[in-house]
XYZ file of C-alpha atoms in Angstrom:
766
model
C -108.605 73.652 16.503
C -105.259 74.064 14.652
C -103.906 77.591 14.775
C -103.943 78.088 10.990
C -107.571 77.002 10.759
C -108.446 79.284 13.670
C -106.669 82.159 11.930
C -108.687 81.632 8.736
C -111.922 81.543 10.757
C -111.019 84.800 12.519
C -110.160 86.494 9.221
C -113.441 85.340 7.629
C -115.502 86.655 10.562
C -113.681 89.981 10.534
C -114.105 90.270 6.749
C -117.890 89.825 7.087
C -118.088 92.544 9.744
C -115.899 94.804 7.578
C -118.224 94.245 4.613
C -121.185 95.366 6.702
C -119.213 98.413 7.901
C -118.320 99.258 4.289
C -122.034 99.213 3.387
C -122.763 101.851 6.035
C -119.662 103.937 5.233
C -120.889 104.245 1.625
C -123.956 106.050 3.015
C -121.948 108.469 5.158
C -122.538 112.146 4.386
C -120.724 115.371 5.181
C -122.607 118.054 7.033
C -122.002 121.428 8.599
C -125.076 122.561 10.460
C -124.537 125.785 12.374
C -127.356 124.829 14.731
C -125.475 121.704 15.894
C -123.078 123.905 17.859
C -125.834 125.226 20.105
C -125.673 123.880 23.698
C -127.946 120.815 23.659
C -130.457 120.572 26.495
C -130.056 124.229 27.443
C -133.300 126.026 28.418
C -132.250 128.984 26.266
C -132.060 126.664 23.237
C -135.613 125.417 23.844
C -136.772 129.008 24.211
C -135.068 130.101 20.979
C -136.500 127.161 19.027
C -140.020 128.137 20.089
C -139.243 131.798 19.382
C -137.973 130.977 15.864
C -141.162 129.060 15.014
C -143.043 132.339 15.557
C -140.597 134.814 14.000
C -138.162 132.718 11.947
C -134.458 131.968 12.432
C -132.152 134.951 12.732
C -129.472 133.372 10.524
C -131.491 132.111 7.532
C -130.259 134.862 5.259
C -127.503 135.683 2.786
C -125.833 139.083 2.542
C -124.674 139.973 -0.966
C -122.473 143.073 -0.960
C -121.638 144.697 -4.296
C -119.052 147.431 -4.718
C -119.546 150.166 -7.295
C -116.955 150.366 -10.098
C -113.849 152.437 -9.381
C -114.536 156.163 -9.493
C -118.325 155.739 -9.185
C -120.876 155.786 -6.394
C -123.787 153.398 -5.955
C -126.164 156.099 -7.218
C -124.834 155.752 -10.775
C -127.909 154.791 -12.896
C -126.115 152.073 -14.888
C -124.936 150.402 -11.663
C -128.384 150.575 -10.041
C -130.052 149.099 -13.133
C -127.771 146.049 -12.890
C -128.409 145.783 -9.114
C -132.164 145.931 -9.757
C -131.941 143.233 -12.426
C -129.973 141.024 -10.048
C -132.494 141.680 -7.250
C -135.407 140.565 -9.429
C -133.454 137.467 -10.469
C -132.931 136.510 -6.806
C -136.605 137.159 -5.982
C -137.602 134.490 -8.521
C -135.277 131.833 -7.094
C -136.682 128.838 -5.295
C -136.096 128.800 -1.499
C -135.892 132.634 -1.402
C -138.687 133.995 0.812
C -137.857 137.706 0.939
C -135.383 140.133 -0.660
C -134.304 143.541 0.640
C -132.408 145.705 -1.824
C -131.749 149.433 -2.364
C -133.774 149.236 -5.583
C -136.817 147.672 -3.881
C -136.754 149.901 -0.784
C -139.722 152.251 -0.886
C -141.366 155.031 1.057
C -145.009 154.003 1.668
C -147.737 156.647 1.560
C -151.344 155.982 2.626
C -153.991 157.713 0.547
C -157.607 156.804 1.141
C -157.931 153.047 1.434
C -154.735 152.261 -0.469
C -150.987 152.282 0.065
C -148.641 153.730 -2.545
C -144.984 152.722 -2.428
C -142.677 155.423 -3.746
C -139.188 154.006 -4.485
C -136.263 155.775 -2.891
C -134.093 155.212 -5.962
C -135.229 155.714 -9.561
C -132.300 154.869 -11.845
C -134.496 155.291 -14.942
C -134.801 159.006 -14.058
C -131.194 160.314 -13.847
C -132.415 163.848 -13.193
C -133.662 162.738 -9.731
C -130.300 161.299 -8.697
C -129.285 164.151 -6.352
C -132.746 164.332 -4.795
C -132.946 160.551 -4.302
C -129.486 160.253 -2.766
C -130.208 163.105 -0.345
C -133.445 161.410 0.751
C -131.655 158.066 1.260
C -129.109 159.629 3.612
C -131.860 161.261 5.667
C -134.002 158.110 5.937
C -133.319 155.894 8.992
C -132.480 152.257 8.301
C -131.036 152.629 4.791
C -127.467 153.896 5.215
C -125.352 151.278 6.956
C -127.930 148.618 6.189
C -128.561 148.616 2.408
C -126.113 151.338 1.368
C -122.643 151.918 2.832
C -121.829 155.211 4.513
C -119.320 156.135 1.793
C -121.834 155.290 -0.966
C -119.346 152.839 -2.477
C -121.287 149.602 -1.913
C -124.800 148.197 -1.622
C -126.206 145.110 0.075
C -128.876 142.760 -1.179
C -130.219 140.707 1.738
C -132.284 137.652 0.881
C -134.038 135.425 3.392
C -134.086 131.695 2.637
C -136.268 128.783 3.654
C -135.680 127.731 7.301
C -132.613 125.515 7.868
C -131.904 125.131 4.159
C -129.603 122.124 3.639
C -126.384 122.131 1.610
C -127.510 120.803 -1.834
C -130.308 123.346 -2.456
C -128.214 126.032 -0.753
C -125.285 125.331 -3.079
C -127.608 125.444 -6.104
C -128.981 128.821 -5.028
C -125.505 130.293 -4.449
C -124.281 128.904 -7.785
C -127.249 130.490 -9.601
C -126.576 133.869 -7.955
C -122.872 133.720 -8.855
C -123.728 132.827 -12.460
C -126.094 135.802 -12.678
C -123.438 138.074 -11.141
C -121.025 137.016 -13.886
C -123.722 137.571 -16.541
C -124.351 141.064 -15.176
C -120.584 141.765 -15.447
C -119.903 142.013 -11.701
C -116.245 140.915 -11.225
C -115.563 138.491 -8.343
C -113.392 141.125 -6.696
C -116.362 143.515 -6.510
C -118.904 141.339 -4.701
C -118.929 139.626 -1.316
C -121.257 137.031 0.219
C -121.842 136.194 3.880
C -124.286 134.218 5.980
C -124.790 130.797 7.490
C -125.514 129.200 4.114
C -122.264 130.553 2.637
C -120.202 129.258 5.584
C -122.041 125.922 5.464
C -121.231 125.434 1.780
C -117.538 126.318 2.133
C -116.988 124.367 5.354
C -118.411 121.093 4.003
C -116.385 121.293 0.783
C -113.220 121.932 2.753
C -113.973 119.131 5.186
C -114.108 116.661 2.314
C -110.870 117.930 0.810
C -108.969 118.137 4.095
C -110.078 114.688 5.194
C -108.479 113.210 2.066
C -105.350 115.342 2.412
C -104.815 114.527 6.109
C -105.375 110.822 5.608
C -102.960 110.769 2.654
C -100.281 112.669 4.589
C -100.756 110.435 7.633
C -100.499 107.236 5.575
C -97.295 108.435 3.885
C -95.745 109.580 7.154
C -96.690 106.504 9.175
C -95.633 104.169 6.367
C -92.197 105.802 6.306
C -91.774 105.569 10.072
C -92.912 101.934 10.143
C -90.444 101.053 7.402
C -87.576 102.779 9.210
C -88.525 100.894 12.385
C -89.103 97.343 11.133
C -87.495 97.318 7.649
C -89.957 94.615 6.485
C -93.032 94.821 4.242
C -95.231 93.092 6.818
C -94.055 95.485 9.556
C -95.607 98.246 7.427
C -98.651 96.541 5.919
C -100.049 94.714 8.966
C -100.337 97.782 11.250
C -101.917 99.714 8.362
C -104.478 96.953 7.769
C -105.404 96.823 11.473
C -105.823 100.580 11.874
C -107.628 101.116 8.561
C -109.961 98.292 9.562
C -110.702 100.049 12.862
C -111.371 103.330 11.013
C -113.755 101.490 8.671
C -115.608 99.961 11.625
C -115.739 103.280 13.495
C -117.099 105.235 10.518
C -119.537 102.422 9.745
C -120.873 102.518 13.307
C -121.171 106.303 13.096
C -123.148 106.059 9.857
C -125.369 103.283 11.237
C -126.256 105.613 14.141
C -127.263 108.362 11.700
C -124.347 110.688 12.495
C -122.758 112.703 9.667
C -119.180 113.898 9.316
C -118.909 117.466 10.614
C -116.112 119.821 11.643
C -115.302 117.651 14.698
C -115.990 114.067 13.531
C -113.887 114.788 10.419
C -110.903 114.429 12.774
C -111.863 110.842 13.696
C -110.038 108.999 10.849
C -106.801 110.967 11.289
C -106.999 110.800 15.082
C -107.611 107.055 15.044
C -104.995 106.396 12.395
C -102.199 107.800 14.541
C -103.557 106.801 17.971
C -104.475 103.269 16.886
C -100.914 102.409 15.861
C -99.752 102.118 19.460
C -101.014 98.596 20.220
C -99.799 97.097 16.941
C -96.350 98.631 17.342
C -95.993 97.345 20.914
C -97.006 93.828 19.794
C -94.785 93.740 16.695
C -91.817 95.295 18.547
C -92.028 92.645 21.274
C -92.588 89.913 18.652
C -89.503 90.940 16.664
C -87.467 91.241 19.866
C -88.248 87.640 20.873
C -87.524 86.399 17.357
C -84.188 88.179 17.545
C -83.415 86.329 20.782
C -84.001 83.044 18.946
C -87.535 82.091 20.041
C -89.888 80.302 17.630
C -92.623 82.189 15.770
C -95.387 80.696 17.920
C -93.554 81.343 21.206
C -92.559 84.869 20.154
C -96.150 85.734 19.281
C -97.457 84.235 22.530
C -94.960 86.209 24.633
C -95.745 89.407 22.700
C -99.505 89.004 23.185
C -99.180 88.015 26.838
C -96.868 90.864 27.787
C -98.564 93.502 25.594
C -102.147 92.438 26.266
C -102.392 93.740 29.783
C -100.696 97.074 29.073
C -102.508 97.549 25.768
C -105.853 96.835 27.387
C -105.219 99.395 30.099
C -103.859 102.007 27.644
C -106.819 101.465 25.282
C -109.099 101.998 28.267
C -107.392 105.227 29.379
C -107.178 106.574 25.801
C -110.834 105.818 25.109
C -111.812 107.403 28.432
C -109.921 110.524 27.304
C -112.302 110.691 24.339
C -115.388 109.560 26.246
C -114.963 112.463 28.671
C -115.783 114.781 25.744
C -119.331 113.454 26.079
C -119.701 115.802 29.041
C -119.916 118.606 26.455
C -123.320 120.047 25.632
C -122.154 120.668 22.047
C -123.395 117.813 19.868
C -120.417 117.628 17.404
C -117.942 117.359 20.321
C -120.177 114.780 22.039
C -120.326 112.642 18.871
C -116.595 112.983 18.272
C -115.787 111.800 21.806
C -118.269 108.922 21.686
C -117.323 107.407 18.337
C -113.574 108.010 18.597
C -113.576 106.393 22.054
C -115.458 103.360 20.710
C -113.090 103.188 17.727
C -110.051 103.094 20.040
C -111.526 100.009 21.730
C -112.242 98.494 18.301
C -108.588 99.058 17.383
C -107.535 97.169 20.507
C -109.854 94.289 19.581
C -108.458 94.097 16.026
C -104.864 94.323 17.296
C -105.396 91.135 19.305
C -107.444 89.246 16.703
C -106.647 90.410 13.176
C -102.934 91.059 13.773
C -102.133 87.657 15.421
C -104.161 85.853 12.741
C -102.132 87.496 9.972
C -98.810 86.920 11.758
C -99.615 83.215 12.227
C -100.368 82.762 8.528
C -97.144 84.472 7.458
C -93.897 82.600 7.294
C -91.405 83.174 10.060
C -89.643 86.384 9.046
C -85.952 86.334 8.334
C -84.401 89.077 10.416
C -81.667 91.018 8.680
C -79.156 90.556 11.529
C -80.181 87.772 13.924
C -78.899 88.427 17.421
C -78.768 86.313 20.515
C -77.602 88.715 23.144
C -79.077 92.078 22.292
C -80.089 94.713 19.755
C -78.753 98.059 18.605
C -81.685 99.755 20.386
C -80.453 98.264 23.659
C -77.191 100.169 23.407
C -78.874 103.489 22.609
C -81.501 103.133 25.331
C -78.965 101.834 27.858
C -76.748 104.861 27.278
C -79.730 107.219 27.572
C -80.801 105.539 30.822
C -77.352 106.024 32.338
C -77.160 109.717 31.297
C -80.621 110.455 32.691
C -79.767 108.986 36.091
C -76.356 110.641 36.142
C -77.955 114.066 35.594
C -81.139 113.519 37.565
C -80.773 116.785 39.511
C -80.648 118.763 36.254
C -83.680 116.908 34.857
C -85.747 117.640 37.976
C -84.586 121.269 38.203
C -85.340 122.039 34.534
C -88.733 120.341 34.824
C -89.581 122.412 37.914
C -88.577 125.677 36.226
C -90.606 124.837 33.118
C -93.563 123.945 35.293
C -93.473 127.221 37.258
C -93.118 129.294 34.074
C -95.905 127.378 32.346
C -98.366 127.814 35.215
C -97.678 131.562 35.244
C -98.134 131.795 31.476
C -101.228 129.554 31.452
C -103.012 132.040 33.715
C -103.153 134.377 30.706
C -105.414 132.040 28.713
C -108.807 133.589 28.030
C -112.058 132.004 26.898
C -112.975 133.894 23.737
C -114.569 132.980 20.411
C -116.065 134.642 17.380
C -118.616 133.408 14.853
C -115.929 132.511 12.298
C -113.151 131.606 14.722
C -112.175 128.465 12.854
C -111.189 130.370 9.713
C -107.724 131.886 9.385
C -107.311 135.678 9.190
C -106.718 135.749 5.436
C -109.397 133.232 4.505
C -111.569 134.594 1.620
C -114.781 133.702 3.470
C -113.625 135.568 6.579
C -112.537 138.557 4.487
C -116.008 138.667 2.922
C -117.612 138.676 6.370
C -115.236 141.435 7.474
C -116.340 143.501 4.468
C -119.845 143.669 5.981
C -118.330 144.514 9.355
C -116.534 147.529 7.861
C -119.073 148.805 5.361
C -122.428 147.794 6.811
C -124.188 146.872 10.051
C -122.184 143.670 10.571
C -123.039 139.959 10.615
C -123.649 139.239 14.305
C -127.417 138.970 14.936
C -129.014 140.283 18.132
C -132.508 139.127 19.162
C -134.776 140.311 21.967
C -138.182 138.787 22.655
C -140.798 141.391 23.614
C -143.880 140.414 25.611
C -146.342 143.042 26.867
C -147.534 142.509 30.425
C -150.880 140.792 30.957
C -153.803 142.822 29.616
C -151.589 144.898 27.305
C -150.846 144.827 23.572
C -147.545 145.408 21.789
C -149.289 148.468 20.293
C -149.912 150.155 23.663
C -148.175 153.517 23.734
C -146.415 152.810 27.049
C -145.125 149.490 25.667
C -143.852 151.172 22.502
C -142.064 153.862 24.501
C -140.321 151.200 26.587
C -139.222 149.471 23.367
C -137.990 152.781 21.960
C -135.892 153.299 25.097
C -134.363 149.853 24.545
C -133.611 150.729 20.898
C -131.877 153.935 21.982
C -129.689 152.040 24.451
C -128.798 149.367 21.892
C -127.730 151.863 19.230
C -125.816 154.215 21.570
C -124.334 151.848 24.178
C -124.522 148.289 22.850
C -123.159 148.897 19.357
C -126.096 147.911 17.142
C -125.766 149.457 13.682
C -129.180 148.271 12.537
C -132.311 147.655 14.585
C -135.951 146.837 13.769
C -138.862 146.307 16.140
C -142.601 147.020 16.500
C -141.577 150.660 17.071
C -140.132 150.677 13.552
C -143.495 149.512 12.189
C -145.550 152.109 14.065
C -143.175 154.930 13.084
C -143.244 153.788 9.448
C -147.060 153.676 9.360
C -147.273 157.104 10.988
C -144.931 158.478 8.338
C -146.986 156.788 5.604
C -150.189 158.371 6.963
C -148.541 161.806 6.865
C -147.480 161.863 3.240
C -144.216 159.979 3.739
C -142.536 162.965 5.388
C -139.376 162.040 7.311
C -140.256 164.464 10.093
C -143.285 162.260 10.848
C -141.134 159.166 11.474
C -141.742 159.048 15.235
C -144.097 157.580 17.812
C -147.516 159.207 18.182
C -148.089 161.714 20.962
C -151.358 160.260 22.227
C -153.309 157.023 22.543
C -155.956 158.436 20.230
C -153.409 159.006 17.471
C -151.968 155.549 18.100
C -155.423 153.947 17.676
C -155.746 155.695 14.306
C -152.351 154.335 13.293
C -152.994 150.778 14.469
C -156.301 150.716 12.588
C -154.285 151.199 9.393
C -151.645 148.595 10.236
C -153.860 145.896 8.668
C -152.949 147.463 5.307
C -149.336 146.414 5.906
C -149.771 143.074 7.674
C -149.051 141.072 4.527
C -145.615 142.646 4.257
C -142.906 140.102 5.334
C -141.176 142.648 7.572
C -144.405 143.161 9.545
C -145.006 139.440 10.019
C -141.397 139.019 11.187
C -141.673 141.664 13.939
C -145.140 141.321 15.515
C -147.607 138.475 15.959
C -150.989 139.179 14.293
C -152.777 139.436 17.645
C -150.197 141.875 19.058
C -149.350 139.631 22.025
C -145.635 139.393 21.261
C -143.002 141.289 19.340
C -139.438 140.946 18.195
C -136.495 143.316 18.300
C -133.801 142.288 15.849
C -130.524 143.897 14.875
C -127.007 143.365 13.591
C -123.619 144.437 14.822
C -119.925 143.616 14.254
C -118.659 140.292 15.620
C -116.898 141.629 18.711
C -115.957 138.221 20.176
C -117.447 136.390 23.136
C -115.530 138.265 25.881
C -116.794 141.656 24.694
C -120.239 140.212 23.886
C -120.594 138.754 27.403
C -119.748 142.136 28.927
C -122.233 143.922 26.653
C -124.951 141.354 27.407
C -124.423 141.678 31.165
C -124.652 145.469 30.952
C -127.745 145.190 28.743
C -129.491 142.851 31.183
C -128.684 145.293 33.993
C -130.224 148.097 31.936
C -133.371 146.019 31.321
C -133.731 145.249 35.037
C -133.211 148.835 36.152
C -134.866 150.872 33.390
C -137.658 148.752 31.900
C -140.867 148.367 33.890
C -141.858 144.649 33.959
C -145.466 145.640 34.660
C -145.466 147.155 31.157
C -143.008 145.059 29.115
C -141.116 141.809 29.710
C -138.037 140.957 27.668
C -135.635 138.086 27.112
C -132.355 138.087 25.188
C -132.221 135.189 22.731
C -130.902 134.319 19.260
C -128.239 132.166 17.640
C -125.288 134.374 18.663
C -126.472 134.331 22.277
C -126.516 130.517 22.208
C -123.020 130.305 20.739
C -121.800 132.651 23.487
C -123.343 130.352 26.100
C -121.007 127.566 24.989
C -118.126 129.496 26.507
C -119.755 129.344 29.949
C -119.486 125.550 29.844
C -116.018 125.183 28.282
C -113.996 125.484 31.488
C -116.374 123.230 33.427
C -116.354 120.584 30.681
C -112.559 120.656 30.431
C -112.099 120.366 34.215
C -114.674 117.547 34.350
C -112.939 115.666 31.543
C -109.480 116.037 33.063
C -110.773 115.002 36.485
C -112.342 111.825 35.087
C -109.092 111.035 33.246
C -106.957 111.544 36.353
C -109.309 109.518 38.573
C -109.284 106.585 36.115
C -105.490 106.588 35.806
C -105.209 106.807 39.604
C -107.486 103.780 40.048
C -105.491 101.788 37.475
C -102.149 102.552 39.153
C -103.550 101.808 42.605
C -104.888 98.474 41.356
C -101.494 97.606 39.868
C -99.150 98.762 42.623
C -101.373 99.516 45.644
C -99.233 102.593 46.236
C -100.235 106.273 46.421
C -96.621 107.219 45.780
C -96.688 105.306 42.506
C -99.848 107.160 41.518
C -98.007 110.481 41.802
C -95.037 108.997 39.972
C -97.290 108.171 37.010
C -99.378 111.371 37.001
C -96.515 113.888 37.215
C -94.779 113.026 33.875
C -98.167 113.231 32.130
C -99.445 116.419 33.746
C -96.186 118.328 33.207
C -96.518 118.273 29.353
C -100.166 119.374 29.648
C -99.187 122.352 31.804
C -96.279 123.258 29.496
C -98.625 123.330 26.486
C -101.103 125.425 28.484
C -98.202 127.804 29.076
C -97.457 127.846 25.334
C -101.123 128.731 24.678
C -100.970 131.593 27.173
C -97.659 132.844 25.779
C -98.886 132.701 22.156
C -102.234 134.300 23.003
C -104.277 131.286 21.853
C -107.787 131.600 23.283
C -109.831 128.784 24.738
C -112.803 128.113 22.472
C -114.984 125.233 21.312
C -112.357 123.723 19.010
C -109.370 124.088 21.387
C -111.229 123.053 24.560
C -110.821 119.379 23.627
C -107.026 119.513 23.495
C -106.162 118.835 27.131
C -108.480 115.872 27.736
C -107.476 114.179 24.466
C -103.769 114.854 24.978
C -103.750 113.500 28.538
C -105.661 110.364 27.477
C -103.155 109.667 24.690
C -100.000 110.716 26.557
C -100.699 108.410 29.505
C -100.861 105.489 27.041
C -97.078 104.942 26.991
C -96.857 105.344 30.757
C -99.438 102.587 31.219
C -97.431 100.325 28.898
C -94.256 101.128 30.854
C -95.644 100.462 34.332
C -97.507 97.312 33.251
C -94.254 95.907 31.853
C -92.493 96.983 35.056
C -95.118 95.105 37.076
C -94.457 91.930 35.085
C -90.679 92.415 35.326
C -90.821 92.836 39.113
C -92.347 89.353 39.379
C -89.070 87.957 38.010
C -86.549 90.585 39.069
C -86.755 91.638 42.760
C -84.135 94.399 42.367
C -86.017 97.625 41.543
C -83.116 99.313 39.714
C -82.548 96.305 37.441
C -86.296 95.940 36.845
C -86.637 99.605 35.822
C -83.607 99.364 33.534
C -84.905 96.158 31.929
C -88.346 97.738 31.403
C -86.717 100.863 29.967
C -84.914 98.739 27.374
C -88.021 96.670 26.562
C -90.527 99.534 26.330
C -88.225 102.321 25.158
C -88.257 101.494 21.457
C -92.050 101.173 21.272
C -92.490 104.392 23.287
C -90.226 106.351 20.929
C -91.708 104.894 17.725
C -95.342 105.350 18.784
C -94.627 108.886 19.977
C -92.960 109.791 16.676
C -95.963 108.433 14.803
C -98.378 110.303 17.067
C -96.484 113.591 16.835
C -96.050 113.208 13.074
C -99.681 112.223 12.550
C -101.042 115.143 14.538
C -98.604 117.482 12.813
C -100.411 116.869 9.501
C -103.354 118.810 10.948
C -101.329 122.036 10.947
C -101.992 122.243 7.186
C -105.713 122.745 7.858
C -107.430 125.947 6.756
C -109.479 125.770 9.979
C -107.729 127.406 12.917
C -109.349 125.004 15.388
C -107.995 121.958 13.551
C -104.584 123.648 13.204
C -104.330 124.193 16.963
C -105.568 120.682 17.759
C -102.739 119.270 15.624
C -100.070 121.661 16.861
C -100.848 121.606 20.577
C -101.579 117.875 20.913
C -98.414 117.190 18.894
C -96.405 119.383 21.260
C -97.991 117.699 24.290
C -97.008 114.261 23.034
C -93.504 115.458 22.162
C -93.018 116.830 25.675
C -94.673 113.670 26.957
C -92.146 111.266 25.421
C -89.294 113.395 26.806
C -90.879 113.235 30.273
C -91.450 109.500 29.823
C -87.792 108.807 29.107
C -86.376 111.212 31.724
C -88.711 112.023 34.615
C -90.539 108.698 34.870
C -87.565 106.412 35.680
C -86.142 109.028 38.084
C -89.446 109.312 39.943
C -89.951 105.539 40.100
C -86.511 104.968 41.600
C -86.908 107.888 44.012
C -90.391 107.243 45.370
C -91.551 103.697 44.704
C -90.955 101.359 47.620
C -90.839 97.878 46.167
C -91.218 95.009 48.612
C -90.180 91.735 46.933
C -92.284 88.767 47.862
C -90.383 86.340 50.053
C -89.777 83.012 48.401
C -90.409 80.372 51.001
C -87.823 77.576 51.092
C -89.131 74.023 51.568
C -88.862 72.774 55.157
C -86.666 69.644 55.289
C -88.468 66.524 56.444
C -87.739 65.300 59.967
C -85.049 62.752 60.052
C -84.083 63.581 56.433
């Protein structure tokens, strides 16, 4: 088949596949589901899911904090009337299941067969203001939970339907904000926090940042391609190939039912910069051969033949770098690794189908300055090669010093994360969450499952006393600012049976008194707070609380101490407990981060080792290749330790991705060296020739990679910022190591044995 006809056939087939991919991309949706970051397959996750079906999720709520006007307290009647109006508005909203507010909080009193709820606050009766405020400050569970300690702010907490998705969640938040404006609450005087708030903000920002990053990357890469090739096709063709791969990758992701989340949002930008490598190596080699006077067909054939092997190996190592992220138990990281790895292989396929087809259909380009004996890049790279070898001792010494310092600094890296780690310090959402940390109980939920021993009920006096001991520990030692449990219910009912007197808010003294109290509990069972703390048959209970977000390091220490307390102080023959909850699951991710990172790096190193061994059959050459790629990784680890950047979910992916990408240029270099050694038996000349051939592509691709990843530093998410900054630095150090350490190490350690060329034996009698 003629080449032009073959090219048209290839383009038609690729266009049909792209059309199908476009159909699926149109159905792609953005999503930020907090639950996706739980460790998949973990027994604690299964336990929590079963627990939440009985008691509800611990993060299906919104905290609305409202500050009193300047110079007033929250007990001002006019302020409370507006808070009450807002509370009743929220109660009527769809998807709201329960509302707790200072104006709905009441002191229940049992009289006869009925329950009378006496409100703590009565704004319509200003004369009772002093009496009401005094009672509020004496009543457990109100100050620090619904009213701040300084009486300058109140909280309205409203529970929502389980796992409420973004569209209805956004509608609910919009309705509340509209009502706040109607009630004349300025934006500066109210704060909102909760999973639904974070979900709404995160998804909106993901959409905006995806467009911004892609736009910045396109502009940057276009400029670098133009400076490199100075031709329209040298800019357009690589862009078409990579954008096609992004389209295919996103289409495949959509077809598999995966949405764009905080991690997969990086896929287009990541692929846009990483995918340029193969096209640049092909076009650089193609232009080089044209400059030496070869025909278009011969130039393209040489470029494909020489680049194919190296590009195939580099695509394999880069994709493996992403595939190793599939060792993570966190679903967003798993999906990101899977689909980005597949997309890298798709980019390789398009680089060797779409790109050659387009080049064949274009006219032979007219180079601006045709050359027969060399290029301007040859002079620059030749001079650099000579300087590197002339100062090899300095290069090795500086590298060794950097390595020692980096290892020492890297030892300071700590695994630590908080619930809103990915938001910068001055982010409005984070500041709102911090408002509840300062003024109220906090936003970090704590959950403890309570199961009486066989033959006992949650309402047994011994069981309740064990729970009370746990509550005391949690408030005094653990740091809980708010706690509720079956003990809370029994104490509240006892108080209600004794005229609502605060002095009666305690556990009963005897089993007989407890039986009288539990017989009245049926009067309260319809209350949401009762259903959320004890099962109707009394076989299981729930202790729930909130505290400040202290970070995973502190939380792990507190949890370990708490488990020790439970083992030593709580009698399992009376009560059995298990720590659970969403925050506990997020903390568990940290236990797997180091293992996942080590596993990923190990797989990367093993694969690169196997590739080098297959190419050169030399262990020395394996070390020669690994050292220039591990040095940048260790230097960046040192930078992280020096800057105090913690290891967390978002930054744990940096090292495996960076190594997989950084080794790309090394693979191209050694594959070209392998081909050169078949023609040039002298190792020094072969290394120099390879340096001149691969140097330009290495520098250009590295600039594009560093520039592309640098666009991520404009992200409002700290995790994305550090991914861009640290991977960019790794690749920058990587290209320096590639152009300095690699040739020195090859010449120092590789023992090349040229194949003997057998001369023909002259015929007898010739």
